[in-house]
Short mmCIF file of C-alpha atoms and ligand atoms in Angstrom, two decimals:
data_model
loop_
_atom_site.label_atom_id
_atom_site.label_comp_id
_atom_site.label_asym_id
_atom_site.label_seq_id
_atom_site.Cartn_x
_atom_site.Cartn_y
_atom_site.Cartn_z
CA MET F 112 11.54 -16.24 7.98
CA LYS F 113 9.79 -14.17 10.53
CA THR F 114 6.10 -13.90 10.67
CA ILE F 115 4.97 -11.30 8.01
CA ASP F 116 1.15 -9.66 8.75
CA PHE F 117 1.36 -7.46 5.80
CA THR F 118 3.67 -7.03 2.48
CA THR F 119 3.88 -3.34 0.80
CA ILE F 120 5.27 -3.06 -2.87
CA THR F 121 6.69 0.61 -3.63
CA LEU F 122 7.52 0.53 -7.07
CA ASN F 123 8.43 4.47 -7.11
CA PRO F 124 9.50 5.66 -3.79
CA ALA F 125 10.75 9.43 -3.17
CA VAL F 126 12.64 11.48 -0.55
CA ASP F 127 9.45 13.34 0.26
CA HIS F 128 10.71 17.51 0.93
CA THR F 129 8.18 19.39 2.74
CA LEU F 130 8.25 23.05 2.83
CA PHE F 131 5.88 25.22 4.70
CA VAL F 132 5.15 28.58 3.27
CA ASP F 133 3.15 31.47 4.81
CA GLY F 134 1.51 32.67 1.53
CA MET F 135 2.70 30.80 -1.56
CA THR F 136 3.16 33.59 -4.52
CA LEU F 137 3.84 31.38 -7.72
CA GLY F 138 6.77 33.66 -9.97
CA SER F 139 8.37 35.47 -7.05
CA VAL F 140 10.58 34.65 -4.12
CA ASN F 141 9.34 32.47 -1.30
CA ARG F 142 10.62 31.84 1.93
CA ALA F 143 10.25 28.33 3.64
CA ILE F 144 8.97 28.80 7.56
CA ASP F 145 9.77 24.94 7.87
CA PHE F 146 11.42 22.39 6.15
CA GLN F 147 10.85 18.43 6.82
CA ARG F 148 13.23 15.64 4.62
CA GLN F 149 11.42 11.97 4.82
CA ALA F 150 11.37 8.49 3.35
CA GLY F 151 8.42 8.40 1.24
CA GLY F 152 6.31 6.64 -1.35
CA LYS F 153 2.71 5.34 -0.89
CA GLY F 154 3.78 1.68 0.09
CA ILE F 155 6.35 2.88 2.07
CA ASN F 156 3.95 5.50 4.33
CA VAL F 157 0.98 2.56 4.33
CA ALA F 158 3.77 0.08 6.02
CA THR F 159 4.88 2.87 8.37
CA MET F 160 1.62 3.17 9.93
CA LEU F 161 0.96 -0.28 9.93
CA ALA F 162 4.14 -1.01 12.16
CA LEU F 163 3.37 1.80 14.13
CA GLY F 164 0.21 -0.18 15.15
CA GLY F 165 2.14 -2.94 16.03
CA ALA F 166 2.52 -5.14 12.72
CA THR F 167 5.14 -7.00 11.18
CA VAL F 168 5.64 -5.56 7.68
CA ALA F 169 7.60 -6.34 5.15
CA VAL F 170 8.56 -3.54 2.28
CA SER F 171 9.66 -4.32 -0.94
CA GLY F 172 9.58 -2.64 -4.47
CA PHE F 173 12.69 -0.79 -6.41
CA LEU F 174 14.88 1.71 -4.58
CA GLY F 175 17.52 3.90 -5.87
CA ARG F 176 21.08 2.57 -5.53
CA ASN F 177 23.00 6.07 -4.72
CA ASN F 178 20.65 7.18 -1.91
CA PRO F 179 20.03 4.60 0.82
CA SER F 180 20.55 6.17 3.91
CA ILE F 181 17.43 7.91 4.52
CA PHE F 182 15.32 4.68 3.71
CA ASP F 183 17.91 2.56 5.71
CA ARG F 184 17.13 4.60 8.77
CA HIS F 185 13.36 5.01 8.12
CA PHE F 186 13.17 0.62 8.11
CA ARG F 187 15.36 0.44 11.08
CA ASP F 188 13.61 2.85 13.01
CA HIS F 189 10.18 1.33 12.27
CA GLY F 190 11.47 -1.98 12.23
CA LEU F 191 10.33 -2.62 8.64
CA LEU F 192 11.56 -5.80 7.01
CA ASP F 193 13.72 -4.39 3.88
CA HIS F 194 13.16 -6.85 0.79
CA PHE F 195 13.81 -3.59 -1.80
CA ILE F 196 15.23 -4.80 -5.09
CA ARG F 197 17.99 -2.16 -5.92
CA VAL F 198 17.99 -0.05 -8.97
CA GLY F 199 20.56 1.81 -10.43
CA GLY F 200 20.49 5.87 -9.61
CA GLU F 201 18.73 7.80 -7.09
CA THR F 202 15.26 7.31 -5.79
CA ARG F 203 13.39 10.30 -6.53
CA THR F 204 12.62 13.58 -4.62
CA GLY F 205 8.96 14.19 -3.70
CA ILE F 206 8.29 18.25 -3.19
CA LYS F 207 5.54 19.04 -1.30
CA ILE F 208 4.54 22.53 -0.41
CA VAL F 209 2.36 23.49 2.41
CA ASP F 210 0.71 26.90 2.25
CA THR F 211 -0.21 27.70 6.20
CA LYS F 212 -1.91 30.55 4.89
CA THR F 213 -4.88 28.65 2.75
CA ASP F 214 -4.36 25.30 3.94
CA GLU F 215 -3.38 23.86 0.67
CA THR F 216 -0.81 21.32 -0.27
CA THR F 217 0.79 21.09 -3.62
CA ASP F 218 2.96 18.14 -4.83
CA ILE F 219 5.42 18.28 -7.28
CA ASN F 220 6.72 14.69 -7.55
CA LEU F 221 9.84 14.35 -9.82
CA ASN F 222 10.54 11.16 -11.93
CA GLY F 223 12.25 8.02 -10.48
CA PRO F 224 14.87 5.95 -11.73
CA ALA F 225 13.94 3.04 -14.24
CA ALA F 226 13.68 -0.86 -13.27
CA ALA F 227 14.95 -2.86 -16.11
CA GLU F 228 13.07 -6.43 -17.13
CA SER F 229 15.46 -8.40 -15.04
CA GLN F 230 14.70 -6.26 -11.90
CA GLN F 231 10.92 -6.49 -12.67
CA ALA F 232 11.22 -10.50 -12.77
CA GLU F 233 13.62 -10.12 -9.92
CA LEU F 234 10.39 -8.10 -7.75
CA LEU F 235 8.23 -10.84 -9.09
CA ALA F 236 10.59 -13.92 -7.26
CA LYS F 237 11.01 -11.94 -4.00
CA VAL F 238 7.05 -11.17 -3.88
CA LYS F 239 6.14 -14.93 -3.92
CA GLU F 240 8.64 -15.24 -1.32
CA LEU F 241 6.64 -12.93 0.64
CA VAL F 242 3.29 -13.69 0.01
CA ARG F 243 1.63 -15.44 2.95
CA PRO F 244 -2.06 -17.09 2.61
CA GLY F 245 -4.57 -14.70 3.46
CA LYS F 246 -2.58 -11.78 4.26
CA TRP F 247 -2.31 -8.50 2.70
CA VAL F 248 -0.33 -7.00 0.04
CA VAL F 249 -0.55 -3.92 -0.75
CA ILE F 250 0.56 -2.12 -4.07
CA ALA F 251 0.47 1.62 -3.68
CA GLY F 252 2.04 4.37 -5.89
CA SER F 253 2.42 5.32 -9.47
CA MET F 254 4.62 3.33 -11.94
CA PRO F 255 8.54 4.09 -12.66
CA LYS F 256 10.08 4.49 -15.93
CA GLY F 257 10.25 1.32 -17.98
CA VAL F 258 7.46 -0.35 -16.11
CA ALA F 259 4.54 -0.70 -18.03
CA PRO F 260 0.91 -0.34 -16.40
CA GLU F 261 0.20 -4.34 -16.71
CA PHE F 262 3.30 -5.13 -14.73
CA ILE F 263 0.35 -4.51 -11.69
CA GLY F 264 -1.65 -7.45 -13.15
CA GLU F 265 1.44 -9.59 -12.89
CA LEU F 266 2.00 -8.73 -9.32
CA ILE F 267 -1.34 -9.43 -8.36
CA ARG F 268 -1.33 -13.11 -9.91
CA VAL F 269 1.81 -14.08 -8.42
CA VAL F 270 -0.01 -12.69 -5.03
CA HIS F 271 -3.43 -14.75 -5.36
CA SER F 272 -1.07 -17.48 -6.50
CA GLY F 273 0.37 -17.43 -3.03
CA GLU F 274 -3.21 -17.20 -1.90
CA GLY F 275 -2.58 -13.64 -0.47
CA LEU F 276 -5.00 -10.77 -0.59
CA VAL F 277 -3.95 -7.40 -2.91
CA ALA F 278 -4.88 -3.65 -2.11
CA VAL F 279 -4.13 -1.21 -4.70
CA ASP F 280 -3.75 2.85 -4.36
CA SER F 281 -3.04 3.76 -7.80
CA SER F 282 -4.32 5.71 -10.99
CA GLY F 283 -4.79 5.62 -14.80
CA ALA F 284 -3.79 2.32 -16.45
CA ALA F 285 -2.33 0.81 -13.63
CA LEU F 286 -5.85 1.08 -11.69
CA LYS F 287 -7.41 -0.48 -14.83
CA ALA F 288 -4.84 -2.93 -14.98
CA ALA F 289 -5.23 -3.50 -11.54
CA MET F 290 -9.17 -4.09 -11.43
CA ASP F 291 -8.76 -6.53 -14.76
CA ALA F 292 -6.54 -8.56 -12.73
CA GLY F 293 -9.04 -8.86 -9.55
CA ALA F 294 -7.64 -6.81 -6.95
CA ASP F 295 -9.42 -7.37 -3.68
CA LEU F 296 -9.28 -3.95 -2.15
CA ALA F 297 -8.97 -0.49 -4.16
CA LYS F 298 -8.82 2.77 -2.91
CA PRO F 299 -9.25 5.63 -5.65
CA ASN F 300 -9.99 9.24 -4.59
CA GLU F 301 -12.70 11.15 -6.15
CA HIS F 302 -10.56 12.25 -8.98
CA GLU F 303 -9.29 8.81 -9.96
CA LEU F 304 -12.73 7.31 -9.96
CA ALA F 305 -13.73 9.92 -12.13
CA GLU F 306 -10.49 9.46 -14.58
CA TYR F 307 -11.33 5.69 -14.27
CA PHE F 308 -14.79 6.19 -15.82
CA ASN F 309 -13.51 8.72 -18.36
CA LYS F 310 -16.28 11.65 -16.79
CA ASP F 311 -16.97 14.17 -14.64
CA LEU F 312 -18.60 13.36 -11.28
CA ARG F 313 -20.62 16.41 -11.11
CA ASP F 314 -22.15 15.39 -8.06
CA PHE F 315 -22.54 13.25 -4.95
CA ASP F 316 -25.19 10.93 -7.04
CA ASP F 317 -23.14 10.67 -9.86
CA LEU F 318 -19.92 9.64 -7.35
CA VAL F 319 -22.14 7.24 -5.72
CA HIS F 320 -23.34 5.80 -8.86
CA ALA F 321 -19.52 5.29 -10.09
CA ALA F 322 -18.05 3.72 -6.54
CA ARG F 323 -21.34 1.57 -6.61
CA SER F 324 -20.67 0.40 -10.27
CA LEU F 325 -17.06 -0.32 -9.73
CA GLN F 326 -17.82 -2.17 -6.75
CA LYS F 327 -20.57 -4.10 -8.41
CA GLU F 328 -18.26 -5.29 -11.41
CA LYS F 329 -14.65 -5.61 -10.32
CA VAL F 330 -13.90 -5.04 -6.52
CA ALA F 331 -15.26 -6.52 -3.49
CA ASN F 332 -13.76 -3.88 -1.15
CA LEU F 333 -13.94 -0.33 -2.63
CA VAL F 334 -12.43 2.76 -0.55
CA VAL F 335 -13.20 6.10 -1.99
CA SER F 336 -11.43 8.82 -0.39
CA LEU F 337 -13.03 12.37 -0.67
CA GLY F 338 -10.37 14.73 1.17
CA SER F 339 -11.92 16.66 3.97
CA GLU F 340 -15.61 15.18 3.12
CA GLY F 341 -14.31 11.66 4.25
CA VAL F 342 -14.50 8.52 2.82
CA LEU F 343 -16.70 5.86 1.56
CA PHE F 344 -16.38 2.21 2.04
CA LEU F 345 -18.46 -0.20 0.18
CA THR F 346 -18.69 -4.13 0.09
CA PRO F 347 -20.63 -6.79 -1.05
CA GLU F 348 -22.08 -6.78 2.32
CA SER F 349 -22.83 -2.91 3.34
CA GLU F 350 -22.16 0.44 2.27
CA TRP F 351 -20.73 3.64 3.96
CA LYS F 352 -19.44 6.67 4.71
CA ALA F 353 -17.60 7.95 7.28
CA SER F 354 -15.30 11.29 8.34
CA ALA F 355 -13.61 12.63 10.91
CA PRO F 356 -14.25 15.67 13.73
CA ASN F 357 -12.63 18.68 13.07
CA VAL F 358 -8.68 17.95 12.37
CA LYS F 359 -6.05 20.55 12.87
CA VAL F 360 -4.29 19.60 9.47
CA VAL F 361 -0.39 19.98 9.53
CA SER F 362 -0.20 18.04 6.32
CA THR F 363 -2.73 16.51 3.68
CA VAL F 364 0.71 14.09 2.69
CA GLY F 365 0.48 10.81 3.34
CA ALA F 366 -3.12 11.08 4.69
CA GLY F 367 -4.65 8.68 1.96
CA ASP F 368 -2.02 6.06 2.70
CA SER F 369 -2.56 6.19 6.48
CA MET F 370 -6.48 5.71 5.58
CA MET F 371 -5.21 2.56 3.80
CA ALA F 372 -3.31 1.32 6.51
CA GLY F 373 -6.16 1.63 9.04
CA PHE F 374 -8.74 0.12 6.97
CA LEU F 375 -6.05 -3.17 6.62
CA ARG F 376 -5.77 -3.44 9.77
CA GLY F 377 -9.60 -3.67 10.39
CA LEU F 378 -10.14 -6.13 7.92
CA ALA F 379 -7.09 -8.19 9.02
CA ASP F 380 -8.06 -7.87 13.02
CA GLY F 381 -11.86 -9.24 11.50
CA GLU F 382 -13.55 -5.76 12.30
CA THR F 383 -17.14 -4.92 10.80
CA PRO F 384 -17.14 -3.16 7.23
CA GLU F 385 -18.39 0.13 9.50
CA ASP F 386 -15.36 -0.22 12.23
CA CYS F 387 -12.64 -0.76 9.24
CA ALA F 388 -14.29 2.72 8.04
CA ARG F 389 -13.65 3.91 11.62
CA MET F 390 -9.91 2.71 11.75
CA GLY F 391 -8.99 4.03 8.68
CA THR F 392 -10.43 7.55 9.23
CA VAL F 393 -8.59 7.45 12.71
CA TYR F 394 -5.34 6.71 10.79
CA ALA F 395 -5.49 9.61 8.49
CA TRP F 396 -6.59 11.73 11.30
CA ASN F 397 -3.61 11.20 13.33
CA ARG F 398 -1.03 11.66 10.23
CA LEU F 399 -3.13 15.01 8.83
CA GLU F 400 -2.17 16.41 12.52
CA SER F 401 1.36 15.33 12.81
CA LEU F 402 4.23 15.93 10.27
CA LEU F 403 6.03 12.73 11.54
CA PRO F 404 3.82 9.56 11.45
CA LYS F 405 2.26 8.27 14.86
CA LEU F 406 -0.34 6.74 16.49
CA PRO F 407 -1.60 7.12 19.74
CA SER F 408 -2.09 4.44 22.75
CA GLY F 409 -4.78 1.43 22.52
CA ASN F 410 -7.03 3.81 24.53
CA VAL F 411 -6.73 7.10 23.07
CA LEU F 412 -7.29 5.24 19.62
CA LYS F 413 -10.49 3.62 20.56
CA SER F 414 -11.70 7.07 22.06
CA GLN F 415 -10.77 8.35 18.68
CA MET F 416 -12.94 5.61 16.67
CA ARG F 417 -15.75 6.95 19.36
CA GLN F 418 -15.66 10.05 17.75
CA ILE F 419 -15.74 9.01 14.04
CA ALA F 420 -19.31 9.90 12.10
CA VAL F 421 -20.39 6.42 10.25
CA GLN F 422 -23.62 6.07 8.65
CA PRO F 423 -25.02 3.76 5.78
CA LEU F 424 -24.39 5.63 2.54
CA THR F 425 -28.08 5.87 1.98
CA GLU F 426 -28.75 8.15 5.01
CA ALA F 427 -25.59 10.35 3.43
CA GLU F 428 -27.28 9.98 -0.20
CA ALA F 429 -30.86 11.15 1.46
CA GLU F 430 -29.16 13.70 3.73
CA VAL F 431 -27.20 15.19 0.64
CA SER F 432 -30.15 15.19 -1.45
CA SER F 433 -32.16 16.67 0.88
CA LEU F 434 -29.21 19.93 1.51
CA SER F 435 -28.80 20.64 -2.28
CA GLY F 436 -31.89 19.60 -4.01
CA GLY F 437 -29.32 16.91 -5.78
CA GLY F 438 -27.28 19.81 -7.52
CA PRO F 439 -23.62 19.68 -7.36
CA ARG F 440 -21.69 19.45 -4.86
CA GLN F 441 -19.96 22.39 -2.71
CA ASN F 442 -16.67 21.83 -1.97
N1 LIG Z 86 -9.19 18.58 5.31
C1 LIG Z 86 -9.62 17.60 6.09
N2 LIG Z 86 -10.08 17.16 7.26
C2 LIG Z 86 -10.56 16.29 7.91
N3 LIG Z 86 -10.11 14.75 7.06
C3 LIG Z 86 -9.32 14.67 6.02
C4 LIG Z 86 -8.97 15.84 5.61
N4 LIG Z 86 -8.17 15.81 4.50
C5 LIG Z 86 -8.36 14.21 4.33
N5 LIG Z 86 -8.75 13.55 5.09
C6 LIG Z 86 -9.29 12.32 5.95
O1 LIG Z 86 -8.26 11.54 5.02
C7 LIG Z 86 -8.56 11.00 4.10
C8 LIG Z 86 -7.77 11.14 2.88
O2 LIG Z 86 -7.51 11.96 2.56
P1 LIG Z 86 -7.39 12.28 0.73
O3 LIG Z 86 -8.43 11.75 0.38
O4 LIG Z 86 -6.77 13.60 0.69
O5 LIG Z 86 -6.13 11.33 0.33
P2 LIG Z 86 -6.02 10.51 -1.36
O6 LIG Z 86 -6.21 11.70 -2.22
O7 LIG Z 86 -6.57 9.22 -1.27
O8 LIG Z 86 -4.45 10.42 -0.91
P3 LIG Z 86 -3.37 9.98 -1.98
O9 LIG Z 86 -2.89 11.44 -2.60
O10 LIG Z 86 -2.52 9.65 -1.04
O11 LIG Z 86 -3.88 9.13 -2.67
C9 LIG Z 86 -9.85 11.42 3.76
O12 LIG Z 86 -10.69 10.26 3.28
C10 LIG Z 86 -10.21 12.02 4.96
O13 LIG Z 86 -10.64 10.79 5.80
O1 LIG Z 87 4.01 9.60 -7.49
P1 LIG Z 87 2.96 9.02 -6.65
O2 LIG Z 87 3.85 7.11 -6.49
O3 LIG Z 87 1.89 8.85 -7.29
O4 LIG Z 87 3.01 9.21 -5.40
C1 LIG Z 87 4.08 9.52 -4.23
C2 LIG Z 87 3.82 10.37 -2.92
O5 LIG Z 87 3.14 11.86 -3.50
O6 LIG Z 87 2.92 9.53 -2.62
C3 LIG Z 87 3.22 9.93 -1.00
C4 LIG Z 87 1.91 10.56 -0.43
O7 LIG Z 87 0.78 9.88 -0.65
C5 LIG Z 87 4.34 10.39 -0.91
O8 LIG Z 87 4.93 9.57 0.32
C6 LIG Z 87 4.96 10.43 -2.31
O9 LIG Z 87 5.54 11.42 -2.70
#
């Protein structure tokens, strides 16, 4: 089999329908000024950005048998190695409404087809085949019907038994199961972090405290994405905060997935944690400014890396507390 640099697993992919509306009004007729339909789902989005960066990426998970063409085309166009298990029914739709007046994106994610126990066993066998020692396997996105959150733990054990590394982007019970099973990297956003600890994170202090305790107790590499406020990256050796310069946001769909791709690319290339935070932010930045996934040439990427503001987390904490007197964050 071809060399595989990364594998991504999307248990619940989606055909994303992005609608641009100039001023959305609930309860009335709205007209879209633009529309885009593309193959999506968190693991597929991560894989696409990794492939655009030059990596060989295998994609797996569960894909509906009845509407494969948009995915077949996407995998072909990006050179993704298709190892999806086909399940009965249609891959679900994800509706993304981008309000160009407020710059807000609203997601309505539909339910996808169920994966039977035999198909889950098939996926575990497939992942066993795809794992490579020292290479990252990404498990990203929600769980489809019929799949228990603990299945993520089973996937992690298969990857670890093949000496691979696991990065997880999930939420709720699945994130808990992944933390208990010993994932090597996790990328919750601040809401998922609050949900994990079942408490409000009222200010930056609360956020940092929660991130530190998750990193110390459960996961070596913790990435906490903070939307327009940037990202935190905590490892056993160091803690960083990074943010992009002024970004002209076209859509936020897939920004977190692109960030994950950039971090993994940095880690796989043996970059410092500081440069991994830069790379993650640059990948997210490029995704935010384009409706279709894209990455610039190496030289432009390098110059973008230099524009990312990165500081030790302790420095960011001191800045925030001197600005706010330690009070609640102003978003
Ligand atoms: N408006 C913005 N301006 C600048 N950077 C942004 C903006 N929105 C997002 N980013 C960058 O993209 C990264 C990921 O965005 P965000 O935190 O929204 O993703 P997420 O919530 O993790 O995504 P997902 O829904 O895929 O889990 C952020 O950490 C930040 O670096
Ligand atoms: O329902 P999930 O699996 O949590 O998220 C699915 C999804 O919103 O995530 C991607 C963006 O991150 C989209 O391509 C896709 O529609």
